[in-house]
Amino acid sequence: MSTASERAAATAGRGSPVAPEAPALSPRAATVRAFLALLERDAWVTFRRDLAAFLAQSLMQPLFFLFTFGRVLPEIGAAQGAYGKQLLPGILALTLVITALQNTSLPLVIEFSFTKEIEDRLLAPLPAALVGLEKIVFASLRATVAALLILPMAAVVLPGGVDLGSVSWLGFLALLVMGSLAGASLGMVLGTAVPPNRINVVFAVFLTPLIFTGATFYPWQALDGLRWFQVITLINPMTYVSEGMRSALTDGPTLATGWIALGIVAATVAFAALGLKGFLRRAVD
Amino acid sequence: MAIIEVDELRKRYGPSGPEAVSGVSFTVRRGEVFGLLGPNGAGKTTTIGALTTRVRPTSGRVAVDGIDVQRDPVAVKQRIAVVPQRPNLDRVLSALENLTFHAAYFGYSRGDRKRRALALLDEFGLAGREGDRVDNYSGGMAQRLMIARALMHRPHVLFLDEPTTGLDPQSRLFLWDQIERLRREGTTILLTTHDMAEADRLCDRIAIVDHGKRIALDTPAGLRDLLPGARGVELTVVHPSDPAPALAALGDVETSAQEAGRWHARLYGEVTPAQALAAVDRMGAEIVDLRRIEGTLEDVFVQLTGRDLR
Ligand SMILES: Nc1ncnc2c1ncn2[C@@H]1O[C@H](COP(=O)(O)OP(=O)(O)O)[C@@H](O)[C@H]1O
Ligand SMILES: [Mg+2]
């Protein structure tokens, strides 16, 4: 037995001899590195572990929406041939928002309750809120990839293909970023608001209305004759993403750009604040 | 110098719940192995949570390496590692990746991560299993992997929450060796347990907590002294009469007659076996058996915390 002071003097070889000394980083530098390392971990998992699952999870539903509404309905005469042109922006928005939402909320539920694996990340040298923010950022990246993959898929499935002639690329890019962030933030709200065993109920109650009231399958303007419903759809953040996509990809009439930007930004800020608050409540008892 | 300071820590989960920790204070010196002992629900995990940024204290102050945990959690996290009570390995990653990504969070370069991870896996008897998914690991292996992960970033302070609960004897001995090695290398360790033999063997000092309160704090030997009449000598002698008068000079004596002229005597106090033997010799008795009486830590624990089930 040695005394505490003798031991304190013998700090030379902490850990294994092959180990380099721990990087002496300032808390700020450590935070940046840790945040990037969390992204690296998620990227590794996405591309090395569950690429197929990720693609299936995010692309199956939009693929069948495109096929059924954009191809089958026009061919059997239940919709006009040009419908696909209106549908594509909506499906892009849907993929973006729903993928981001699911990729935030589902892992959160699992990692907080069943596997507890988030604990190791909460002990990484960065503020706990940034662990939550990383979840939002990465889910947004996944959603952006999924949305971009919709384009070649649509080119094959839709009878008229995809016409990128009149695309406003800057607007499209901004929508990819903001639309996915809005969806991911909403996912964080849903994923932290209820006990894990209730997430199925939340999805059943929120997801379906979100999909079908988001101006996904028709331009918002087309609801002029259904005024009460048109107003209700303005509560759904997806409406602004769909209309934004429509405005960036087509030259038909859409909600005014100012309203679109306001709707998306306001939703993102509100959901992110609420979601991160919920995340912290889970992360720190 | 204190590397861990806990000052009047209180924690209430939810506004109306009972207090999980109600006013606990202690300090841990640099390089010390400190044990937090207590029955289930005593508040051990909550105390560790407060020290490791995972629990927000209701009141009181906790600091690691002089840094207030509430004020600068990132700087605290840079210095500590935690092996939790329940497994929390990253289940989509392999064993090796669990270690390398952990090191990545702490800013290690790619080469360093891999080298250190392989060395630690080897040290913890997991060489050859580094590519396995951790789902396929046994409980003992998962525990060793979590400790290896904790050591990846060379923490100054290591928190082990019930590290040996549920381990087989081999894994437990292995862990004890590792803790002693880390202690020699200067790592400060705070561990919780309800295994008295473990606390006795590993800890420099022990705090016993119950119902969120610290009810004792001492070295293992000091704690054993808390038991009234816990020290002394127990002997069996052959003697024609009660040996009590002849032994009374050495301490408090209890005797009882047994068959065949034998007497059983318990001598309480600071009595050495040699003194007892000399006294037996002087009275002309024959010694049959002699044993040192030493309260176990278990006795102390039960004495302090009672026999109620938790
Ligand atoms: N997250 C929590 N929410 C509510 N109560 C909790 C929580 N964690 C612990 N408790 C309660 O606080 C008390 C102390 O628990 P804990 O610190 O885990 O004790 P120990 O680790 O000594 O077994 C227990 O009564 C436990 O039920
Ligand atoms: Mg506990």
XYZ file of C-alpha atoms in Angstrom, chain B residues 3-272:
270
model
C -9.588 16.724 -6.661
C -13.266 16.032 -5.941
C -15.295 18.322 -3.718
C -18.894 17.683 -2.797
C -20.327 20.340 -0.537
C -23.824 20.086 0.914
C -25.135 18.405 -2.242
C -28.900 18.099 -2.422
C -30.944 16.600 -5.238
C -34.675 16.323 -5.593
C -35.980 14.696 -8.786
C -39.052 16.648 -9.785
C -40.588 19.408 -7.707
C -42.565 17.160 -5.377
C -40.458 13.998 -5.110
C -38.447 13.023 -2.059
C -34.805 14.047 -1.839
C -32.496 11.470 -3.413
C -29.478 13.196 -1.866
C -29.962 15.412 1.159
C -26.884 17.359 2.102
C -23.905 15.129 1.342
C -20.357 16.496 1.728
C -16.976 14.872 1.195
C -13.714 15.455 -0.599
C -11.467 13.038 -2.435
C -7.713 13.587 -2.546
C -5.697 13.366 -5.721
C -4.652 9.777 -6.333
C -7.047 8.336 -3.797
C -9.400 5.400 -4.305
C -12.586 6.538 -2.615
C -15.570 4.307 -2.006
C -19.200 5.365 -1.840
C -21.006 2.627 0.031
C -24.688 2.344 0.597
C -27.785 0.236 0.068
C -29.843 0.490 -3.128
C -31.464 3.881 -3.473
C -29.033 5.537 -1.076
C -28.142 8.222 -3.613
C -24.793 6.933 -4.879
C -25.595 7.119 -8.587
C -27.194 10.526 -8.132
C -24.030 11.805 -6.430
C -21.897 10.488 -9.282
C -24.361 12.054 -11.727
C -23.878 15.463 -10.133
C -20.100 15.112 -10.368
C -20.225 14.013 -13.990
C -22.577 16.712 -15.391
C -25.545 14.363 -15.729
C -27.531 15.549 -12.732
C -28.287 19.159 -11.930
C -27.990 19.649 -8.166
C -30.985 21.179 -6.441
C -28.492 22.944 -4.197
C -24.923 22.621 -3.012
C -21.677 22.688 -4.897
C -19.704 19.966 -6.642
C -16.289 20.489 -8.190
C -13.717 18.372 -9.986
C -10.101 19.482 -10.096
C -11.196 22.824 -8.660
C -13.712 23.392 -11.483
C -17.359 23.929 -10.589
C -19.271 21.242 -12.496
C -22.270 23.495 -13.074
C -20.195 26.430 -14.265
C -17.838 24.676 -16.671
C -19.107 21.203 -17.533
C -16.939 20.923 -20.648
C -13.693 21.419 -18.723
C -14.877 18.850 -16.191
C -15.767 16.354 -18.919
C -12.247 16.712 -20.319
C -10.860 15.370 -17.036
C -13.199 12.567 -16.122
C -14.453 9.210 -17.327
C -17.475 7.253 -16.182
C -18.214 3.557 -16.172
C -21.957 3.492 -15.547
C -23.988 1.012 -13.588
C -25.812 -0.237 -16.686
C -24.227 -0.978 -20.056
C -24.352 1.947 -22.466
C -22.107 0.788 -25.290
C -22.768 2.058 -28.786
C -24.564 -0.957 -30.163
C -24.298 -0.243 -33.846
C -20.521 -0.043 -33.525
C -17.959 -2.806 -33.104
C -15.908 -3.062 -29.927
C -12.946 -1.384 -31.584
C -15.123 1.401 -32.993
C -16.613 2.019 -29.560
C -13.117 2.853 -28.364
C -11.902 4.757 -31.413
C -14.947 7.005 -31.657
C -14.798 7.697 -27.937
C -11.212 8.856 -28.424
C -12.312 10.887 -31.440
C -14.777 12.782 -29.231
C -11.784 13.701 -27.088
C -9.755 14.980 -30.026
C -7.345 12.115 -30.616
C -5.936 11.750 -34.112
C -6.897 8.750 -36.225
C -3.580 6.937 -35.731
C -3.478 7.490 -31.982
C -7.050 6.276 -31.566
C -6.420 2.983 -33.243
C -3.085 2.308 -31.535
C -4.439 3.053 -28.098
C -7.660 1.134 -28.687
C -5.830 -2.004 -29.780
C -3.446 -1.771 -26.828
C -6.318 -1.414 -24.370
C -8.356 -4.205 -25.960
C -5.318 -6.422 -25.579
C -4.822 -5.354 -21.969
C -8.450 -6.101 -21.163
C -8.374 -9.550 -22.685
C -10.479 -8.605 -25.705
C -7.861 -9.058 -28.419
C -9.315 -11.043 -31.295
C -12.843 -9.845 -30.487
C -12.345 -6.226 -31.559
C -14.448 -6.591 -34.705
C -17.460 -8.078 -32.898
C -20.666 -6.169 -32.500
C -20.989 -5.389 -28.801
C -24.407 -7.043 -28.811
C -22.535 -10.326 -28.961
C -20.440 -9.540 -25.899
C -21.044 -11.273 -22.567
C -21.753 -9.144 -19.498
C -18.177 -9.422 -18.279
C -16.740 -8.517 -21.665
C -19.056 -5.539 -22.013
C -17.949 -4.347 -18.594
C -14.276 -4.644 -19.519
C -14.929 -2.849 -22.778
C -16.635 0.007 -20.945
C -13.633 0.371 -18.668
C -11.261 0.280 -21.619
C -13.402 2.949 -23.269
C -13.244 5.084 -20.137
C -9.450 4.878 -20.153
C -9.126 5.819 -23.839
C -8.776 9.519 -23.106
C -6.599 9.103 -19.997
C -8.963 10.584 -17.432
C -7.604 12.137 -14.267
C -10.639 10.973 -12.361
C -12.433 7.706 -13.017
C -15.965 7.097 -11.751
C -16.982 3.460 -11.426
C -20.629 2.910 -10.535
C -21.025 -0.591 -9.082
C -18.315 -1.927 -11.362
C -18.388 -5.502 -10.097
C -22.085 -6.069 -9.470
C -23.065 -9.147 -11.430
C -19.561 -10.069 -12.550
C -18.126 -13.561 -12.289
C -15.222 -14.039 -9.823
C -12.579 -13.985 -12.564
C -13.814 -10.714 -14.007
C -14.033 -9.264 -10.531
C -10.453 -10.170 -9.634
C -9.307 -8.809 -12.966
C -11.099 -5.549 -12.297
C -9.585 -5.270 -8.831
C -6.123 -5.683 -10.354
C -6.875 -2.997 -12.893
C -8.070 -0.608 -10.211
C -4.903 -1.189 -8.215
C -2.791 -0.612 -11.292
C -4.606 2.631 -12.082
C -4.114 3.747 -8.508
C -0.372 3.118 -8.793
C -0.347 5.208 -11.942
C -1.992 8.088 -10.111
C -5.573 8.010 -11.360
C -8.099 9.156 -8.783
C -10.979 6.693 -8.523
C -14.406 7.118 -7.037
C -16.310 3.847 -6.943
C -19.632 2.768 -5.551
C -20.368 -0.714 -4.365
C -22.275 -2.685 -1.842
C -19.614 -5.366 -1.710
C -17.798 -4.863 1.580
C -14.851 -7.098 0.758
C -14.327 -5.045 -2.354
C -14.495 -1.723 -0.530
C -12.195 -3.013 2.194
C -9.619 -4.207 -0.249
C -9.620 -1.343 -2.733
C -10.521 1.872 -0.965
C -8.290 4.278 0.893
C -11.350 5.888 2.412
C -15.034 5.096 2.400
C -18.143 7.187 2.821
C -21.218 5.258 3.861
C -24.435 6.855 2.622
C -28.011 5.937 3.358
C -31.266 7.717 2.550
C -29.275 10.446 0.832
C -27.159 11.231 3.883
C -23.526 10.543 4.668
C -23.530 8.557 7.865
C -19.835 7.692 8.137
C -16.546 8.606 6.501
C -13.262 6.936 7.364
C -10.602 4.464 6.309
C -11.760 0.836 6.240
C -9.866 0.213 9.497
C -11.373 3.316 11.054
C -14.856 2.173 10.079
C -14.323 -1.236 11.633
C -13.456 0.524 14.873
C -16.943 2.021 14.880
C -18.408 -1.297 15.945
C -18.625 -1.390 19.728
C -16.458 -4.203 21.046
C -15.323 -5.094 17.607
C -11.710 -5.785 18.521
C -10.131 -8.276 20.781
C -9.201 -11.905 21.144
C -11.298 -14.996 21.455
C -9.751 -18.048 23.197
C -10.534 -21.535 24.393
C -8.478 -22.854 27.335
C -8.445 -25.878 29.634
C -8.457 -24.687 33.263
C -9.985 -26.025 36.476
C -11.776 -22.730 37.276
C -13.249 -19.718 35.466
C -10.305 -17.876 33.832
C -12.131 -14.530 33.932
C -10.302 -13.067 36.974
C -6.905 -13.852 35.494
C -7.798 -12.220 32.149
C -9.664 -9.203 33.533
C -6.501 -7.116 33.643
C -6.311 -7.173 29.816
C -9.787 -5.878 29.024
C -13.485 -6.678 29.220
C -13.983 -10.411 29.564
C -16.914 -12.708 28.865
C -16.472 -16.381 29.684
C -18.555 -19.504 29.427
C -17.880 -23.024 30.618
C -17.800 -25.822 28.107
C -17.482 -29.588 28.355
C -14.278 -31.364 29.547
C -12.990 -28.512 31.705
C -12.794 -26.133 28.789
C -13.579 -22.473 28.993
C -14.444 -20.130 26.173
C -13.370 -16.530 26.722
C -13.871 -13.347 24.703
C -11.514 -10.540 25.567
C -12.546 -7.130 24.159
C -10.176 -4.160 23.851
C -6.690 -3.451 22.570
C -5.394 -6.933 23.350
C -2.740 -8.638 21.269
